[in-house]
Coordinates of C-alpha atoms in Angstrom, one line a residue:
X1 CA 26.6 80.0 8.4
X2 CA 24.1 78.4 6.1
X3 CA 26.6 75.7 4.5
X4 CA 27.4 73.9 8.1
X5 CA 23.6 74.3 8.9
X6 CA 22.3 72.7 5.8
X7 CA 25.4 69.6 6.1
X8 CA 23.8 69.0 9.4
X9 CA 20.3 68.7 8.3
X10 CA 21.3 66.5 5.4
X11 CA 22.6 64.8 8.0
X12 CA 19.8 64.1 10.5
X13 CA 17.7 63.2 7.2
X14 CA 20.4 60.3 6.7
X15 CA 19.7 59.3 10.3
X16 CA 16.2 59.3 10.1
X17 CA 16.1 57.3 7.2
X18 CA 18.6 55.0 8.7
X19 CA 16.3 54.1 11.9
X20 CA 13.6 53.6 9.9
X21 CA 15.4 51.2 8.1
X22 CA 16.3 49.5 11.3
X23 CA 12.2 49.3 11.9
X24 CA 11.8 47.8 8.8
X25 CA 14.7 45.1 9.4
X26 CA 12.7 43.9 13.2
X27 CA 9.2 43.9 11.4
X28 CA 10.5 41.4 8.8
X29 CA 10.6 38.4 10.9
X30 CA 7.1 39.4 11.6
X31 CA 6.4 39.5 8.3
X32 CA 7.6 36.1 7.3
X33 CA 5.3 34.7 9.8
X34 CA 2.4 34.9 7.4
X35 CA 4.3 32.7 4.8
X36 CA 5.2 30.2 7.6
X37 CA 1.7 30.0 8.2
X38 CA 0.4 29.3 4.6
X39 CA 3.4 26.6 4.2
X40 CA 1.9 25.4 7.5
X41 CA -1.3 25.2 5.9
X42 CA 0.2 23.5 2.4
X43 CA 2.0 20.6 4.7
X44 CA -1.5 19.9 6.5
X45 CA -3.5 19.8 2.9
X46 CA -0.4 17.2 1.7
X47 CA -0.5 15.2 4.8
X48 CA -4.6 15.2 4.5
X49 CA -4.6 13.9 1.0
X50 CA -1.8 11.3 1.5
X51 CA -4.0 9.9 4.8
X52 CA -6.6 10.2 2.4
X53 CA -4.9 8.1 -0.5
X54 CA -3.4 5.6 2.3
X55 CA -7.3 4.7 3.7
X56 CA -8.5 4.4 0.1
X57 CA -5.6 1.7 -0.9
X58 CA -6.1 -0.4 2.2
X59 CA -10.0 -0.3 1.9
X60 CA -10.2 -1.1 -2.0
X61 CA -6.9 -3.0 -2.2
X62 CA -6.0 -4.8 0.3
X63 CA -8.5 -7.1 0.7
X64 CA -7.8 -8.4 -2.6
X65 CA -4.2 -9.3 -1.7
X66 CA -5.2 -13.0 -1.1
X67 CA -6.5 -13.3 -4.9
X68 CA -2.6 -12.7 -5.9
X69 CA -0.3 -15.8 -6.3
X70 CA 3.1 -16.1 -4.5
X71 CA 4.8 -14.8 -7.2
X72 CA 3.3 -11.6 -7.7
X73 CA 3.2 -10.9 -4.0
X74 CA 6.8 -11.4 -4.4
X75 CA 7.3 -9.2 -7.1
X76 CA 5.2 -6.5 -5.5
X77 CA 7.2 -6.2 -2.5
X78 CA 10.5 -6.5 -4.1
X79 CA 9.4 -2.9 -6.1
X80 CA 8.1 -2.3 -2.9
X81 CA 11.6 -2.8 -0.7
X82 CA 13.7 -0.9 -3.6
X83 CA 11.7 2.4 -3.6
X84 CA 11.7 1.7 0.4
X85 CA 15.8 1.6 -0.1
X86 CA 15.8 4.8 -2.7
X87 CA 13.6 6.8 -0.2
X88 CA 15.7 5.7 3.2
X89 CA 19.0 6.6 1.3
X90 CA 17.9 9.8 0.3
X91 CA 16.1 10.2 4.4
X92 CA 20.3 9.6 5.4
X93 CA 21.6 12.6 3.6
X94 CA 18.2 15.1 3.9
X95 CA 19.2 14.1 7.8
X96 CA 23.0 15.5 7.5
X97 CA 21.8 18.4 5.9
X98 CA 19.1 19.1 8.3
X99 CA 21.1 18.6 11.1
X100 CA 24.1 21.3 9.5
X101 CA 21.2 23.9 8.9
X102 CA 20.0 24.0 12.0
X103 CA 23.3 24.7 13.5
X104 CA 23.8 27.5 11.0
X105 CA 20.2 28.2 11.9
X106 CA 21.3 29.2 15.5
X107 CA 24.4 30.7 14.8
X108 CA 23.3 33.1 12.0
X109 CA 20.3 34.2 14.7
X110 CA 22.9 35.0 17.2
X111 CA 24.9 37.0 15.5
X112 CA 22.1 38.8 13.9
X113 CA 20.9 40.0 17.3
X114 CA 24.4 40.6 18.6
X115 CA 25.0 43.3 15.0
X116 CA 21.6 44.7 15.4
X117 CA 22.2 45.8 18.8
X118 CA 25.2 47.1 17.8
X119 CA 24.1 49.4 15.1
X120 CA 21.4 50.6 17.2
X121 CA 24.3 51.5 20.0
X122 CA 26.4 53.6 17.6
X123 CA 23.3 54.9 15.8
X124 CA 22.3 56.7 18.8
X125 CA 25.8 57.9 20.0
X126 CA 25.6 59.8 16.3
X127 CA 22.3 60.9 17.1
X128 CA 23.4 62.4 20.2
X129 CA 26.5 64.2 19.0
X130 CA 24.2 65.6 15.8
X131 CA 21.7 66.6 18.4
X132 CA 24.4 68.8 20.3
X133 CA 26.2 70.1 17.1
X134 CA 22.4 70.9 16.2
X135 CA 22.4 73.3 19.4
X136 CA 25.8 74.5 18.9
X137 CA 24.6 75.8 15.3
X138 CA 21.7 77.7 17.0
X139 CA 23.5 79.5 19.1
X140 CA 26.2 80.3 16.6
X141 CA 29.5 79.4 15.3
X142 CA 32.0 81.3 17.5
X143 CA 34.5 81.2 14.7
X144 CA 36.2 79.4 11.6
X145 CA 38.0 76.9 13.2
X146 CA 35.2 75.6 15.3
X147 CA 33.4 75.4 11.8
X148 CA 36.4 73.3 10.8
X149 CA 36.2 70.8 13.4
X150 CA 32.3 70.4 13.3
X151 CA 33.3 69.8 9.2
X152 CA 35.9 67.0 10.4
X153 CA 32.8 65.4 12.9
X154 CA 30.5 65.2 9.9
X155 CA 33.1 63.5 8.0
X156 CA 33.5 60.6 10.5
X157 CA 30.0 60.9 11.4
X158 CA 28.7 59.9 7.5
X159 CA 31.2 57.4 7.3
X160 CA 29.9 55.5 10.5
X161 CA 26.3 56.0 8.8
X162 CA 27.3 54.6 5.6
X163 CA 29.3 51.4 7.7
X164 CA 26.1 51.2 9.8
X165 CA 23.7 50.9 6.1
X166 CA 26.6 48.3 4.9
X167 CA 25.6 46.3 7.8
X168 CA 22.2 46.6 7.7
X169 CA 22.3 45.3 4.1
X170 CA 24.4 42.0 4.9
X171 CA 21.4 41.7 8.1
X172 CA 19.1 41.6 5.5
X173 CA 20.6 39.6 3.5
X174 CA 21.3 36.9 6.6
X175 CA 17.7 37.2 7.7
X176 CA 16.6 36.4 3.6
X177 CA 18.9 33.5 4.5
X178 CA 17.3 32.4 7.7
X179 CA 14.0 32.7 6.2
X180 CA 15.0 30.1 3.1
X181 CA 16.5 27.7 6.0
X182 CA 13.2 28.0 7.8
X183 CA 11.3 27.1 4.6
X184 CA 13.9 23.8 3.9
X185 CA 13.4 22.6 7.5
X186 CA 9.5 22.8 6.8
X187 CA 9.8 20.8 3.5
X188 CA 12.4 18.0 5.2
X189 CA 9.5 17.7 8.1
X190 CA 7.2 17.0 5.3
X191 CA 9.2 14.5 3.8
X192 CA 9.8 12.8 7.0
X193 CA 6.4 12.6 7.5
X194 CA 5.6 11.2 4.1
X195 CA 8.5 8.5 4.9
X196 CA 6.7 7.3 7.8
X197 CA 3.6 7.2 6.7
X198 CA 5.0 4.6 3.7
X199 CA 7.3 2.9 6.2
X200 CA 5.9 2.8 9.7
X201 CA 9.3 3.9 11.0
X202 CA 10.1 7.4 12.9
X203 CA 13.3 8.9 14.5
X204 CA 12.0 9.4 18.5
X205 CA 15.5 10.3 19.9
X206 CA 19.2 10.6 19.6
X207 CA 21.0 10.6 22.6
X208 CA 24.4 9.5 23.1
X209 CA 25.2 6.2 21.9
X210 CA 21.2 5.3 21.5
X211 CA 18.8 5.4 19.2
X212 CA 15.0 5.0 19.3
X213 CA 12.3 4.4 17.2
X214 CA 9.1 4.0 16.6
X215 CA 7.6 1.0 15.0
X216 CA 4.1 0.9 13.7
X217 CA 4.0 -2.7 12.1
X218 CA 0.7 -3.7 10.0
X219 CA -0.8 -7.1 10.8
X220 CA -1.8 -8.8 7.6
X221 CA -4.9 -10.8 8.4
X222 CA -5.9 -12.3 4.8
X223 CA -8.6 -13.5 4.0
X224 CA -7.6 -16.6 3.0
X225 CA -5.8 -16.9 6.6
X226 CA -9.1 -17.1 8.2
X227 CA -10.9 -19.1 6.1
X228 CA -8.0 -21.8 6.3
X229 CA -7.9 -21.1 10.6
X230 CA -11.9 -21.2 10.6
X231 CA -11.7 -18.0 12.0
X232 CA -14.8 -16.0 11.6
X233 CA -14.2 -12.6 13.0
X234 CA -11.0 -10.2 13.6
X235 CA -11.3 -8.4 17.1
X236 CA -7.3 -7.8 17.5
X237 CA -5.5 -4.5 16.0
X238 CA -4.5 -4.2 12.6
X239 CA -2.0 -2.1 13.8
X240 CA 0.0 -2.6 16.5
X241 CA 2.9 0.4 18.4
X242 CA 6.4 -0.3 19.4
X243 CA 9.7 1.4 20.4
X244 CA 12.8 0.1 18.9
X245 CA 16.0 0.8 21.2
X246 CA 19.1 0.6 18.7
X247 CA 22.6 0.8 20.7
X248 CA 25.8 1.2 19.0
X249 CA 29.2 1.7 19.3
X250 CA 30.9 5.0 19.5
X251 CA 32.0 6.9 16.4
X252 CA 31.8 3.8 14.6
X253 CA 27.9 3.5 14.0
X254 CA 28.3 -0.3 14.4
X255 CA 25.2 -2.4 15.6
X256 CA 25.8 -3.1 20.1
X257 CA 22.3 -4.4 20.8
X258 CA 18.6 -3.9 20.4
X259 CA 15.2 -3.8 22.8
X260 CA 12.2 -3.2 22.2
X261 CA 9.3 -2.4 24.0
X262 CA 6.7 -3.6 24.9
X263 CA 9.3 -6.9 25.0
X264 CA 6.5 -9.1 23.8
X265 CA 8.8 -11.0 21.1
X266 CA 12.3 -12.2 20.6
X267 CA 14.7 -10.7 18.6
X268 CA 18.0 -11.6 19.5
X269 CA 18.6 -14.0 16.8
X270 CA 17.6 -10.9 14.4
X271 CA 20.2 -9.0 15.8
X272 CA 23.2 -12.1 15.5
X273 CA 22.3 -12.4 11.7
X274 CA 22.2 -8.1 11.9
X275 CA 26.0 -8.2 13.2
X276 CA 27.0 -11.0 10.7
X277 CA 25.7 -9.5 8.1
X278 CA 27.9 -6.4 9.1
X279 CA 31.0 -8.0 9.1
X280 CA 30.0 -9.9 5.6
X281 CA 30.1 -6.3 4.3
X282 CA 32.8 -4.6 6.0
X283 CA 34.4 -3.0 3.0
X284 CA 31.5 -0.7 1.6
X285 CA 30.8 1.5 5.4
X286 CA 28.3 3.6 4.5
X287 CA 26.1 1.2 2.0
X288 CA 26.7 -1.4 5.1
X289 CA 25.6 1.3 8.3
X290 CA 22.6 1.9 6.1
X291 CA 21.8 -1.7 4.9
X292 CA 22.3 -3.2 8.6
X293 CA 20.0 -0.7 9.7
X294 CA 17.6 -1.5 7.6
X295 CA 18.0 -4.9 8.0
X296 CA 17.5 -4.8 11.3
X297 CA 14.1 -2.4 11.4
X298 CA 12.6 -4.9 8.2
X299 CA 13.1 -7.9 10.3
X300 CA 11.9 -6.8 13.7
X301 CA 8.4 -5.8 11.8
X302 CA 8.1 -9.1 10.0
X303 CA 8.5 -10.7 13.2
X304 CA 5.9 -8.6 15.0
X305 CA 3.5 -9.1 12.4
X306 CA 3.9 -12.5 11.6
X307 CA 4.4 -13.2 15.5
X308 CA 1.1 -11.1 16.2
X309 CA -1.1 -13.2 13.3
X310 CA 0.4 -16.8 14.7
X311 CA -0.9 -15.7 18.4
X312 CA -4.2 -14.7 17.2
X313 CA -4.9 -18.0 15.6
X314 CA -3.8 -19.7 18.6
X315 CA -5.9 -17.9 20.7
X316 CA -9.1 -18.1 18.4
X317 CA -7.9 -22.2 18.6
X318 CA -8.4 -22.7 22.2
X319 CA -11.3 -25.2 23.2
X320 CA -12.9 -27.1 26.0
X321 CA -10.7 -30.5 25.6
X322 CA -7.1 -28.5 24.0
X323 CA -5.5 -25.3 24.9
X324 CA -2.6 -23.8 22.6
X325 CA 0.7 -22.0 23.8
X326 CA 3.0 -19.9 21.2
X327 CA 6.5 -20.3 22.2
X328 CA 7.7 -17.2 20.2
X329 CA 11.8 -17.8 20.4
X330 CA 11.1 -21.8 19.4
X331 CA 8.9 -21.1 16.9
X332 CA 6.6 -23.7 18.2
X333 CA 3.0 -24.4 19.5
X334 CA 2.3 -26.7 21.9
X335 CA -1.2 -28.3 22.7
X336 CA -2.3 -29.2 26.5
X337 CA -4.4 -32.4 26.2
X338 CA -6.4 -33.8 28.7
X339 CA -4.8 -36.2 31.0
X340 CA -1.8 -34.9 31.2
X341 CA 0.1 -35.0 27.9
X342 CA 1.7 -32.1 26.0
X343 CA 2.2 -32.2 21.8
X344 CA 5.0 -30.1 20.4
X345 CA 4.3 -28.7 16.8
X346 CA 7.0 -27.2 14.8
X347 CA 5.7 -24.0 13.0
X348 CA 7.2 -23.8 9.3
X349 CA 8.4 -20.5 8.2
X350 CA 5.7 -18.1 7.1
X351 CA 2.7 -20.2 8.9
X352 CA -0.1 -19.3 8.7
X353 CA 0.8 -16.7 6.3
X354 CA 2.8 -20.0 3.9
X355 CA 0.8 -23.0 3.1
X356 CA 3.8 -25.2 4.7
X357 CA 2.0 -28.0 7.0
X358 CA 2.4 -28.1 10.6
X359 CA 4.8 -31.0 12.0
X360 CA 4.5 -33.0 15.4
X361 CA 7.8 -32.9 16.8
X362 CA 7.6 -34.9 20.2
X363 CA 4.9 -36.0 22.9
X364 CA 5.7 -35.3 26.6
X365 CA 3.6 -36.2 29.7
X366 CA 3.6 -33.9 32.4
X367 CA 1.0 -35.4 35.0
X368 CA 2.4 -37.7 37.7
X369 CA -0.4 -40.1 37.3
X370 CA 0.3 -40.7 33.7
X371 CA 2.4 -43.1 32.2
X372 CA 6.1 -42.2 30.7
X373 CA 5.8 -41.9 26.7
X374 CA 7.9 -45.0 25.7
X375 CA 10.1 -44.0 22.3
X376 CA 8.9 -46.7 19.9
X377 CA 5.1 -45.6 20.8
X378 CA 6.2 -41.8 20.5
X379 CA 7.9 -42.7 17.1
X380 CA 4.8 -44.7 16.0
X381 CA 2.7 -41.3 17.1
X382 CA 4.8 -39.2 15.1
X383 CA 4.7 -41.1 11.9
X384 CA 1.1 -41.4 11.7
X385 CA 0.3 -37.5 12.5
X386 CA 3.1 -36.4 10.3
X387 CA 1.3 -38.5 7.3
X388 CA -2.3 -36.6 7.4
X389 CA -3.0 -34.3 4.1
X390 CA -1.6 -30.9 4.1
X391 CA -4.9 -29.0 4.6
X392 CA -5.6 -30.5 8.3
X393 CA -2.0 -30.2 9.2
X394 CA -2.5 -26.5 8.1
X395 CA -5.3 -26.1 10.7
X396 CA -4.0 -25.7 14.0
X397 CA -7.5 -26.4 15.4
X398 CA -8.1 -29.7 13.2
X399 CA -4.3 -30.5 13.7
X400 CA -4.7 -30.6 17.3
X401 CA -8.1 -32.8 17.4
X402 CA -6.8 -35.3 14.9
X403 CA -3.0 -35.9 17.2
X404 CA -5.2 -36.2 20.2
X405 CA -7.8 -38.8 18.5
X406 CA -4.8 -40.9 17.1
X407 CA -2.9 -40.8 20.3
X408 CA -6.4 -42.0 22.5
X409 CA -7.0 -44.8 19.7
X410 CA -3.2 -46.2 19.7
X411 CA -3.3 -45.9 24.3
X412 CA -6.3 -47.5 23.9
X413 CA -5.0 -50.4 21.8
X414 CA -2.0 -50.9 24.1
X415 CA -4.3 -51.1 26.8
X416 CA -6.4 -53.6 25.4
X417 CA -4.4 -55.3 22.4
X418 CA -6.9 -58.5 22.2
X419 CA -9.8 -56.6 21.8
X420 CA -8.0 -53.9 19.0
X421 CA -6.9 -57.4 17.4
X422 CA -10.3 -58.8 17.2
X423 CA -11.8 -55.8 15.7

């Protein structure tokens, strides 16, 4: 009677070792949650220190921007634009691979659960039949052949133990996995994080055919801007928030349309030139997706920023005798004069940013009471304004002064040729 007795106990040893081993398995995703935490704490003290280095280059280096010459400014942001490339086509595939983990992610937790609960089910149907062979062996073995078949149960019954620990193993071994994944999503949400610091840019949503980011766009106010605007203080943002709604075209990420929001520019002839550019490319897919992305994004910052500068020097142009309107899709400013007449000025590309001179374009009267603006006198205007030096047809505020002093001198002189003769 001994031998069956002692199989048994060997065999409610193996249990108990196997439950615990079950414990151990559910306290190991408590566990990891200290190392999530100090990786937590890692990606805080990286994102603190790159803040840290970003304040310190736009305090000590910025400013001096305006010292640099065209050419170097060029060069800068060329280097500038192909490490922005390098970084955006390595964001494409971390994204693809983010997006595969965390749909392994779910399925490897599911199926964790569902084996675990499974193990635990069979674990205690062997617990119960060892618990009533237990009995049986207490009372007594009525004879041989009931000792035979309580051998055959212990047969089956360490085989199911030793499929159960085989399972538990692989568990671990997914859970080990899980973890990893965990710590790879962590990293790729620091990365993205260090991407839009550099760029402004970040992913919002993905839904259906849309896309939507969001824009924080740097204005450059240089130094040498104000001093050439006579501006004297900056009271706007330097930085200034917007949402970029990208639409495309199914399964074939191709460029459909564009908002954004606030709506406080034009960008439809960025998105035209975005399209074109497409089909100009239509043989290299994925280098062309990426490129008319970024394309698109580039632009739609340059034109906030250099849209948000030109409307700030307008504004800070406004006086008693001329107000200033930007006319954003034109590209054009035009001055209200008194008595009813309205100067259109061509912006060149880059103003105020460039050093390109302003141009008068055409004179229109809009007051009943005035007189219409005959061609040859409009064509005499234009020639006279359009001849000033460079530096006051820089100046909007100057610009608009010396247009409205040439045009009272030469109404004047129609008015009263004799005396304009005499003089």
């Amino acid at each position: 009677m001994s031998e069956p007795s002692s199989t048994i106990s060997s065999q409610l040893i193996d249990l108990n070792v196997l439950q615990s081993r079950i414990a151990d398995l559910r306290n190991v995703d408590e566990n990891s949650e200290l190392g999530g935490w100090e990786v937590e704490k890692l990606l805080n003290d990286v994102g603190f220190e790159l803040e840290s280095k970003i304040d310190w280059i736009s305090s000590e280096w910025l400013s001096d921007l305006s010292s640099l010459s065209r050419e170097d400014l060029d060069e800068i942001l060329g280097q500038l634009n192909k490490e922005l490339s390098e970084v955006e086509g390595e964001n494409v595939s971390v994204e693809h691979e983010i997006e595969e983990l965390q749909r392994r992610c779910v399925e490897d937790y599911d199926k964790l659960d569902t084996e675990l609960e499974k193990s635990r089910c069979l674990l205690e149907f062997i617990e119960s039949r060892n618990e009533g062979a237990n009995r049986n062996t207490q009372i007594g073995l009525s004879s041989l052949a009931d000792g035979r078949a309580n051998s055959s149960n212990e047969h089956n019954s360490n085989f199911k133990i030793l499929e159960s620990n085989h399972q538990i193993e692989r568990k671990k071994t997914t859970l080990k996995s899980l973890q990893d994944l965990d710590s790879n999503l962590k990293r790729f949400e620091a990365v993205e994080k260090i991407e839009e610091a550099f760029t402004g840019v970040k992913v919002v949503e993905i839904e259906g055919n849309n896309i939507r980011l969001s824009l924080k766009t740097y204005i450059p106010y240089f130094e040498t801007v104000l001093h050439k605007q006579d501006i004297e203080s900056i009271i706007e943002p330097l930085e200034l928030n917007h949402e970029l709604m990208i639409e495309i075209i199914d399964d074939a990420w191709e460029l459909k349309n564009a908002e954004i929001f606030p709506n406080d520019l034009y960008i439809g002839d960025i998105l035209d030139a975005t399209k074109a550019f497409r089909q100009h490319c239509s043989a290299f897919s994925f280098v062309e997706t990426r490129s008319s992305f970024e394309l698109l994004v580039r632009r739609v910052q340059d034109r906030i920023a250099l849209s948000s500068l030109r409307r700030f020097v307008v504004k800070h142009a406004n006086n008693s005798r001329l107000s200033f309107e930007y006319l954003d899709r034109e590209d054009t400013i035009v001055a209200h004069m008194v008595g009813g007449i309205d100067a259109f000025i061509k912006l060149p590309q880059g103003w105020p940013l460039s050093d390109l001179a302003l141009e008068l374009i055409s004179l229109k009267s809009t007051s009943q009471y005035s007189k219409e603006i005959s061609l040859s006198f409009l064509c005499k205007i234009l020639e006279m304004v359009n001849s000033l030096n460079a530096v006051t047809r820089h100046n909007i505020s100057t610009f608009g002064d010396s247009i409205e002093e040439i045009l009272m001198q030469q109404m004047r002189g129609e008015l009263h040729p004799n005396s304009v003769t005499s003089k």
